[in-house]
Amino acid sequence: MANPLRNEVVNLYKNLLHLGREYPKGAEYFRAHLKAAFLKNKDVKDPEKIKQLIARGEFVIKELEALYYLRKYRAMKQRYYEDEENKHC
Amino acid sequence: MAASGLRALVGVKRVIDYAVKVRVKPDKTGVVTDGVKHSMNPFCEIAVEEAVRLKEKKLVSEVIVVSCGPQQCQETIRTALAMGADRGMHVEIPPKDYENLGPFQVAKILAALAKKEGVNLVLLGKQAIDDDCNQTGQMTAALLDWPQGTFASEVTVDGEHLTVEREIDGGLETVQLKLPAVVTADLRLNEPRYATLPNIMKAKKKKIDVMKASDLGVELTSRVKVLSVEDPPQREAGVKVESVDALVAKLKESGHI
């Protein structure tokens, strides 16, 4: 019998895997850690607990998006607005 | 209200990803692009985001994204569609012509498309991180004879007008433009959203029209010739000194004191 939350978990994994392609330490590093994190909880059966874990995964997605945004923003700022930064120092 | 009928054309450029270390070709004709990760120009992302936000505020009814370049540009258009644009247009440029494609040629294409599609707002990034030209928006505005708000850090629509806060040396300038107008995005305009996997999947259903520059009656010959592309000068190695006296001596020697 397939768990009704199975689909959600699989989608979460796919979304994270997609985000991991841009991870600063490399996609392979990210994938290994992602897989380990999911395998660690493979025996969780309680639907409430699974929902909690999914919520945690969604949070990680938000964190990663913020990380990528900031990384890009800082790179742009450093390249194109260097004078301004020095002024504030 | 007239403003709700606004239609926006957003230009996006596919460039070498900002995180990639760019290498110059040994024959100095350009930079190595084969097998290098490409993505949407960060300033174009900001322009797309702004258009999508205006749409979410119901100030814009349709967001059209356009990119000029080789086949792979469609990936960049897809990213913009995943961010929320409605449909894409790809002006396919053969690789041979793409080498000579400069801001002027792109501006001619954008101006022709803006007229053809009957849009009243053209949103672009202020510049691309590969050639750093910062000319396309200005030239497009000139060719269309529309007002321009460049280096925008805030855009507000009120009726027939657009109020644009511009980043200028030493501060901000607020200008009012009469629509139709051209706006180019600066870094602080907004925080572009991430094109998530589900949205990329959904974007596959959106339409991308493919056309040639000649279909728009645009001539691609360039009057600019690239003579040579070179690496910036390498930073020279520093020297370690043993004592204050040695430091002073070194500084005197190099003429700093």
GROMACS .gro file of C-alpha atoms in nm:
model
  346
    1MET     CA    1   0.000   0.000   0.000
    2ALA     CA    2   0.149   0.330  -0.105
    3ASN     CA    3   0.161   0.598   0.158
    4PRO     CA    4  -0.057   0.899   0.058
    5LEU     CA    5   0.236   1.126   0.147
    6ARG     CA    6   0.474   0.934  -0.075
    7ASN     CA    7   0.417   1.164  -0.368
    8GLU     CA    8   0.491   1.473  -0.163
    9VAL     CA    9   0.814   1.323  -0.032
   10VAL     CA   10   0.927   1.223  -0.381
   11ASN     CA   11   0.852   1.573  -0.511
   12LEU     CA   12   1.042   1.729  -0.225
   13TYR     CA   13   1.340   1.509  -0.306
   14LYS     CA   14   1.323   1.602  -0.674
   15ASN     CA   15   1.300   1.973  -0.599
   16LEU     CA   16   1.593   1.958  -0.360
   17LEU     CA   17   1.796   1.757  -0.608
   18HIS     CA   18   1.729   2.021  -0.871
   19LEU     CA   19   1.835   2.301  -0.637
   20GLY     CA   20   2.147   2.108  -0.544
   21ARG     CA   21   2.285   2.140  -0.896
   22GLU     CA   22   2.393   2.491  -0.812
   23TYR     CA   23   2.528   2.413  -0.465
   24PRO     CA   24   2.863   2.587  -0.407
   25LYS     CA   25   3.031   2.267  -0.285
   26GLY     CA   26   2.916   2.077  -0.593
   27ALA     CA   27   2.609   1.880  -0.698
   28GLU     CA   28   2.768   1.548  -0.600
   29TYR     CA   29   2.836   1.664  -0.245
   30PHE     CA   30   2.482   1.790  -0.215
   31ARG     CA   31   2.326   1.476  -0.357
   32ALA     CA   32   2.515   1.250  -0.116
   33HIS     CA   33   2.401   1.454   0.184
   34LEU     CA   34   2.047   1.483   0.054
   35LYS     CA   35   2.020   1.109   0.005
   36ALA     CA   36   2.163   1.039   0.350
   37ALA     CA   37   1.915   1.280   0.509
   38PHE     CA   38   1.621   1.113   0.338
   39LEU     CA   39   1.744   0.759   0.409
   40LYS     CA   40   1.786   0.843   0.775
   41ASN     CA   41   1.410   0.892   0.801
   42LYS     CA   42   1.300   0.613   0.569
   43ASP     CA   43   1.136   0.414   0.849
   44VAL     CA   44   0.921   0.700   0.978
   45LYS     CA   45   0.558   0.587   0.959
   46ASP     CA   46   0.369   0.845   1.164
   47PRO     CA   47   0.192   1.081   0.917
   48GLU     CA   48   0.232   1.376   1.156
   49LYS     CA   49   0.605   1.315   1.179
   50ILE     CA   50   0.632   1.284   0.800
   51LYS     CA   51   0.450   1.614   0.757
   52GLN     CA   52   0.694   1.775   0.998
   53LEU     CA   53   0.986   1.640   0.800
   54ILE     CA   54   0.836   1.764   0.474
   55ALA     CA   55   0.795   2.109   0.631
   56ARG     CA   56   1.160   2.095   0.727
   57GLY     CA   57   1.249   2.010   0.368
   58GLU     CA   58   1.045   2.306   0.242
   59PHE     CA   59   1.235   2.525   0.486
   60VAL     CA   60   1.565   2.399   0.349
   61ILE     CA   61   1.441   2.489  -0.002
   62LYS     CA   62   1.372   2.846   0.111
   63GLU     CA   63   1.714   2.864   0.276
   64LEU     CA   64   1.889   2.741  -0.037
   65GLU     CA   65   1.705   2.990  -0.258
   66ALA     CA   66   1.805   3.269  -0.020
   67LEU     CA   67   2.164   3.144  -0.021
   68TYR     CA   68   2.182   3.145  -0.401
   69TYR     CA   69   2.023   3.486  -0.425
   70LEU     CA   70   2.262   3.639  -0.173
   71ARG     CA   71   2.563   3.478  -0.335
   72LYS     CA   72   2.471   3.627  -0.671
   73TYR     CA   73   2.376   3.964  -0.526
   74ARG     CA   74   2.706   3.990  -0.340
   75ALA     CA   75   2.905   3.891  -0.649
   76MET     CA   76   2.728   4.159  -0.855
   77LYS     CA   77   2.773   4.418  -0.584
   78GLN     CA   78   3.140   4.341  -0.556
   79ARG     CA   79   3.193   4.361  -0.930
   80TYR     CA   80   2.989   4.667  -1.014
   81TYR     CA   81   2.953   4.875  -0.699
   82GLU     CA   82   3.298   4.847  -0.548
   83ASP     CA   83   3.348   5.219  -0.478
   84GLU     CA   84   3.032   5.242  -0.273
   85GLU     CA   85   3.140   4.958  -0.049
   86ASN     CA   86   3.472   5.123   0.023
   87LYS     CA   87   3.303   5.448   0.109
   88HIS     CA   88   3.112   5.286   0.391
   89CYS     CA   89   3.418   5.121   0.539
   90MET     CA   90  -0.826   5.184  -1.638
   91ALA     CA   91  -0.573   5.228  -1.912
   92ALA     CA   92  -0.282   5.104  -1.702
   93SER     CA   93  -0.427   4.757  -1.661
   94GLY     CA   94  -0.389   4.717  -2.034
   95LEU     CA   95  -0.012   4.760  -2.017
   96ARG     CA   96   0.185   4.497  -2.198
   97ALA     CA   97   0.549   4.444  -2.122
   98LEU     CA   98   0.832   4.318  -2.339
   99VAL     CA   99   1.129   4.193  -2.141
  100GLY     CA  100   1.464   4.129  -2.305
  101VAL     CA  101   1.679   3.852  -2.160
  102LYS     CA  102   2.033   3.756  -2.248
  103ARG     CA  103   2.201   3.421  -2.210
  104VAL     CA  104   2.548   3.478  -2.069
  105ILE     CA  105   2.827   3.274  -1.915
  106ASP     CA  106   2.721   3.204  -1.555
  107TYR     CA  107   2.842   3.464  -1.309
  108ALA     CA  108   3.019   3.202  -1.097
  109VAL     CA  109   3.228   3.065  -1.387
  110LYS     CA  110   3.588   3.173  -1.425
  111VAL     CA  111   3.602   3.315  -1.777
  112ARG     CA  112   3.894   3.206  -1.996
  113VAL     CA  113   4.023   3.393  -2.299
  114LYS     CA  114   4.074   3.192  -2.618
  115PRO     CA  115   4.443   3.147  -2.704
  116ASP     CA  116   4.395   3.329  -3.038
  117LYS     CA  117   4.251   3.633  -2.853
  118THR     CA  118   3.934   3.645  -3.062
  119GLY     CA  119   3.703   3.603  -2.766
  120VAL     CA  120   3.634   3.392  -2.460
  121VAL     CA  121   3.581   3.017  -2.431
  122THR     CA  122   3.208   2.941  -2.437
  123ASP     CA  123   3.201   2.573  -2.536
  124GLY     CA  124   3.110   2.343  -2.249
  125VAL     CA  125   3.081   2.640  -2.012
  126LYS     CA  126   2.778   2.682  -1.787
  127HIS     CA  127   2.546   2.957  -1.908
  128SER     CA  128   2.254   3.121  -1.734
  129MET     CA  129   2.036   3.429  -1.754
  130ASN     CA  130   2.213   3.759  -1.710
  131PRO     CA  131   2.149   3.863  -1.344
  132PHE     CA  132   2.025   4.209  -1.447
  133CYS     CA  133   1.780   4.052  -1.691
  134GLU     CA  134   1.649   3.837  -1.405
  135ILE     CA  135   1.573   4.157  -1.218
  136ALA     CA  136   1.389   4.295  -1.521
  137VAL     CA  137   1.182   3.975  -1.555
  138GLU     CA  138   1.101   3.983  -1.183
  139GLU     CA  139   0.985   4.343  -1.206
  140ALA     CA  140   0.758   4.267  -1.500
  141VAL     CA  141   0.611   3.965  -1.320
  142ARG     CA  142   0.552   4.171  -1.006
  143LEU     CA  143   0.374   4.440  -1.208
  144LYS     CA  144   0.160   4.164  -1.352
  145GLU     CA  145   0.082   4.030  -1.007
  146LYS     CA  146  -0.027   4.380  -0.908
  147LYS     CA  147  -0.255   4.372  -1.214
  148LEU     CA  148  -0.077   4.673  -1.364
  149VAL     CA  149   0.048   4.470  -1.658
  150SER     CA  150  -0.172   4.226  -1.847
  151GLU     CA  151   0.091   4.033  -2.039
  152VAL     CA  152   0.464   3.973  -2.002
  153ILE     CA  153   0.649   3.870  -2.318
  154VAL     CA  154   1.013   3.764  -2.295
  155VAL     CA  155   1.248   3.782  -2.588
  156SER     CA  156   1.602   3.660  -2.638
  157CYS     CA  157   1.829   3.695  -2.940
  158GLY     CA  158   2.091   3.431  -3.005
  159PRO     CA  159   2.155   3.065  -3.081
  160GLN     CA  160   1.919   2.774  -3.010
  161GLN     CA  161   2.030   2.746  -2.646
  162CYS     CA  162   1.873   3.084  -2.570
  163GLN     CA  163   1.544   2.900  -2.541
  164GLU     CA  164   1.665   2.761  -2.205
  165THR     CA  165   1.701   3.118  -2.085
  166ILE     CA  166   1.354   3.203  -2.216
  167ARG     CA  167   1.219   2.895  -2.031
  168THR     CA  168   1.373   3.020  -1.709
  169ALA     CA  169   1.196   3.354  -1.755
  170LEU     CA  170   0.870   3.171  -1.829
  171ALA     CA  171   0.921   2.967  -1.511
  172MET     CA  172   0.956   3.293  -1.320
  173GLY     CA  173   0.611   3.394  -1.440
  174ALA     CA  174   0.633   3.547  -1.788
  175ASP     CA  175   0.343   3.457  -2.018
  176ARG     CA  176   0.508   3.372  -2.347
  177GLY     CA  177   0.845   3.376  -2.513
  178MET     CA  178   0.994   3.489  -2.839
  179HIS     CA  179   1.322   3.362  -2.970
  180VAL     CA  180   1.496   3.556  -3.242
  181GLU     CA  181   1.730   3.292  -3.371
  182ILE     CA  182   2.069   3.423  -3.476
  183PRO     CA  183   2.308   3.182  -3.652
  184PRO     CA  184   2.633   3.131  -3.455
  185LYS     CA  185   2.832   3.313  -3.724
  186ASP     CA  186   2.623   3.629  -3.694
  187TYR     CA  187   2.600   3.595  -3.315
  188GLU     CA  188   2.972   3.674  -3.283
  189ASN     CA  189   2.907   4.019  -3.429
  190LEU     CA  190   2.578   4.079  -3.253
  191GLY     CA  191   2.613   4.397  -3.051
  192PRO     CA  192   2.380   4.624  -2.856
  193PHE     CA  193   2.283   4.815  -3.170
  194GLN     CA  194   2.161   4.507  -3.356
  195VAL     CA  195   1.975   4.380  -3.049
  196ALA     CA  196   1.820   4.725  -2.996
  197LYS     CA  197   1.695   4.722  -3.356
  198ILE     CA  198   1.538   4.379  -3.301
  199LEU     CA  199   1.379   4.486  -2.972
  200ALA     CA  200   1.243   4.806  -3.122
  201ALA     CA  201   1.095   4.615  -3.416
  202LEU     CA  202   0.937   4.361  -3.181
  203ALA     CA  203   0.801   4.629  -2.949
  204LYS     CA  204   0.625   4.785  -3.246
  205LYS     CA  205   0.506   4.455  -3.389
  206GLU     CA  206   0.363   4.334  -3.057
  207GLY     CA  207   0.221   4.673  -2.967
  208VAL     CA  208   0.370   4.672  -2.617
  209ASN     CA  209   0.389   4.988  -2.408
  210LEU     CA  210   0.665   4.895  -2.168
  211VAL     CA  211   1.007   4.755  -2.255
  212LEU     CA  212   1.197   4.624  -1.954
  213LEU     CA  213   1.563   4.532  -1.981
  214GLY     CA  214   1.859   4.471  -1.756
  215LYS     CA  215   2.087   4.773  -1.737
  216GLN     CA  216   2.375   4.574  -1.880
  217ALA     CA  217   2.494   4.219  -1.944
  218ILE     CA  218   2.771   4.074  -1.733
  219ASP     CA  219   2.956   3.940  -2.037
  220ASP     CA  220   3.017   4.246  -2.256
  221ASP     CA  221   2.921   4.510  -1.994
  222CYS     CA  222   2.799   4.737  -2.275
  223ASN     CA  223   2.511   4.911  -2.097
  224GLN     CA  224   2.374   5.040  -2.428
  225THR     CA  225   2.086   4.821  -2.539
  226GLY     CA  226   1.816   4.994  -2.332
  227GLN     CA  227   1.926   5.340  -2.431
  228MET     CA  228   1.950   5.252  -2.801
  229THR     CA  229   1.611   5.080  -2.797
  230ALA     CA  230   1.452   5.391  -2.645
  231ALA     CA  231   1.621   5.607  -2.907
  232LEU     CA  232   1.509   5.388  -3.198
  233LEU     CA  233   1.150   5.385  -3.072
  234ASP     CA  234   1.166   5.751  -2.976
  235TRP     CA  235   1.026   5.659  -2.634
  236PRO     CA  236   1.131   5.806  -2.297
  237GLN     CA  237   1.378   5.599  -2.097
  238GLY     CA  238   1.430   5.533  -1.728
  239THR     CA  239   1.771   5.371  -1.693
  240PHE     CA  240   1.929   5.221  -1.377
  241ALA     CA  241   1.588   5.190  -1.214
  242SER     CA  242   1.576   5.107  -0.844
  243GLU     CA  243   1.203   5.162  -0.813
  244VAL     CA  244   0.923   5.166  -1.069
  245THR     CA  245   0.567   5.279  -1.001
  246VAL     CA  246   0.287   5.296  -1.254
  247ASP     CA  247   0.031   5.571  -1.222
  248GLY     CA  248  -0.214   5.598  -1.505
  249GLU     CA  249  -0.045   5.708  -1.824
  250HIS     CA  250   0.284   5.770  -1.646
  251LEU     CA  251   0.568   5.578  -1.495
  252THR     CA  252   0.765   5.710  -1.200
  253VAL     CA  253   1.117   5.573  -1.200
  254GLU     CA  254   1.373   5.617  -0.926
  255ARG     CA  255   1.717   5.605  -1.086
  256GLU     CA  256   2.052   5.521  -0.934
  257ILE     CA  257   2.291   5.797  -1.030
  258ASP     CA  258   2.634   5.896  -0.903
  259GLY     CA  259   2.599   6.005  -0.545
  260GLY     CA  260   2.228   5.945  -0.500
  261LEU     CA  261   1.890   5.885  -0.653
  262GLU     CA  262   1.700   6.072  -0.919
  263THR     CA  263   1.324   6.044  -0.966
  264VAL     CA  264   1.188   6.089  -1.316
  265GLN     CA  265   0.841   6.069  -1.460
  266LEU     CA  266   0.800   5.908  -1.800
  267LYS     CA  267   0.503   5.912  -2.026
  268LEU     CA  268   0.411   5.565  -2.148
  269PRO     CA  269   0.514   5.392  -2.367
  270ALA     CA  270   0.863   5.382  -2.218
  271VAL     CA  271   1.183   5.183  -2.183
  272VAL     CA  272   1.313   5.094  -1.835
  273THR     CA  273   1.644   4.929  -1.751
  274ALA     CA  274   1.685   4.754  -1.417
  275ASP     CA  275   1.959   4.819  -1.165
  276LEU     CA  276   2.067   4.574  -0.897
  277ARG     CA  277   1.851   4.707  -0.616
  278LEU     CA  278   1.521   4.712  -0.804
  279ASN     CA  279   1.404   4.381  -0.654
  280GLU     CA  280   1.505   4.032  -0.544
  281PRO     CA  281   1.441   3.794  -0.834
  282ARG     CA  282   1.259   3.475  -0.742
  283TYR     CA  283   1.410   3.136  -0.808
  284ALA     CA  284   1.282   2.935  -1.102
  285THR     CA  285   1.174   2.623  -0.911
  286LEU     CA  286   1.153   2.279  -1.067
  287PRO     CA  287   0.769   2.260  -1.059
  288ASN     CA  288   0.751   2.602  -1.225
  289ILE     CA  289   1.005   2.500  -1.490
  290MET     CA  290   0.785   2.198  -1.564
  291LYS     CA  291   0.476   2.416  -1.590
  292ALA     CA  292   0.662   2.662  -1.812
  293LYS     CA  293   0.715   2.389  -2.071
  294LYS     CA  294   0.353   2.434  -2.170
  295LYS     CA  295   0.403   2.803  -2.247
  296LYS     CA  296   0.457   2.907  -2.604
  297ILE     CA  297   0.785   3.023  -2.756
  298ASP     CA  298   0.766   3.178  -3.103
  299VAL     CA  299   1.080   3.136  -3.308
  300MET     CA  300   1.168   3.389  -3.576
  301LYS     CA  301   1.464   3.526  -3.767
  302ALA     CA  302   1.598   3.879  -3.760
  303SER     CA  303   1.513   3.911  -4.130
  304ASP     CA  304   1.147   3.835  -4.050
  305LEU     CA  305   1.150   4.160  -3.855
  306GLY     CA  306   1.331   4.344  -4.131
  307VAL     CA  307   1.643   4.389  -3.922
  308GLU     CA  308   1.986   4.398  -4.083
  309LEU     CA  309   2.255   4.241  -3.865
  310THR     CA  310   2.573   4.379  -4.018
  311SER     CA  311   2.800   4.530  -3.758
  312ARG     CA  312   3.031   4.826  -3.791
  313VAL     CA  313   3.225   4.723  -3.485
  314LYS     CA  314   3.527   4.495  -3.515
  315VAL     CA  315   3.680   4.319  -3.215
  316LEU     CA  316   4.056   4.354  -3.251
  317SER     CA  317   4.168   4.156  -2.953
  318VAL     CA  318   4.036   4.012  -2.628
  319GLU     CA  319   4.285   3.990  -2.345
  320ASP     CA  320   4.302   3.896  -1.978
  321PRO     CA  321   4.323   4.182  -1.730
  322PRO     CA  322   4.678   4.239  -1.602
  323GLN     CA  323   4.776   3.995  -1.331
  324ARG     CA  324   4.832   4.126  -0.984
  325GLU     CA  325   5.204   4.132  -0.909
  326ALA     CA  326   5.332   3.934  -0.614
  327GLY     CA  327   5.403   4.128  -0.297
  328VAL     CA  328   5.727   4.136  -0.097
  329LYS     CA  329   5.780   4.056   0.268
  330VAL     CA  330   6.005   4.285   0.465
  331GLU     CA  331   6.196   4.196   0.783
  332SER     CA  332   6.182   4.524   0.972
  333VAL     CA  333   6.041   4.875   0.980
  334ASP     CA  334   6.367   5.009   0.837
  335ALA     CA  335   6.349   4.769   0.547
  336LEU     CA  336   5.987   4.871   0.487
  337VAL     CA  337   6.075   5.241   0.482
  338ALA     CA  338   6.367   5.171   0.249
  339LYS     CA  339   6.140   4.974   0.013
  340LEU     CA  340   5.877   5.246   0.013
  341LYS     CA  341   6.140   5.510  -0.065
  342GLU     CA  342   6.278   5.293  -0.339
  343SER     CA  343   5.937   5.261  -0.503
  344GLY     CA  344   5.875   5.632  -0.464
  345HIS     CA  345   5.577   5.610  -0.231
  346ILE     CA  346   5.731   5.836   0.037
   0.00000   0.00000   0.00000
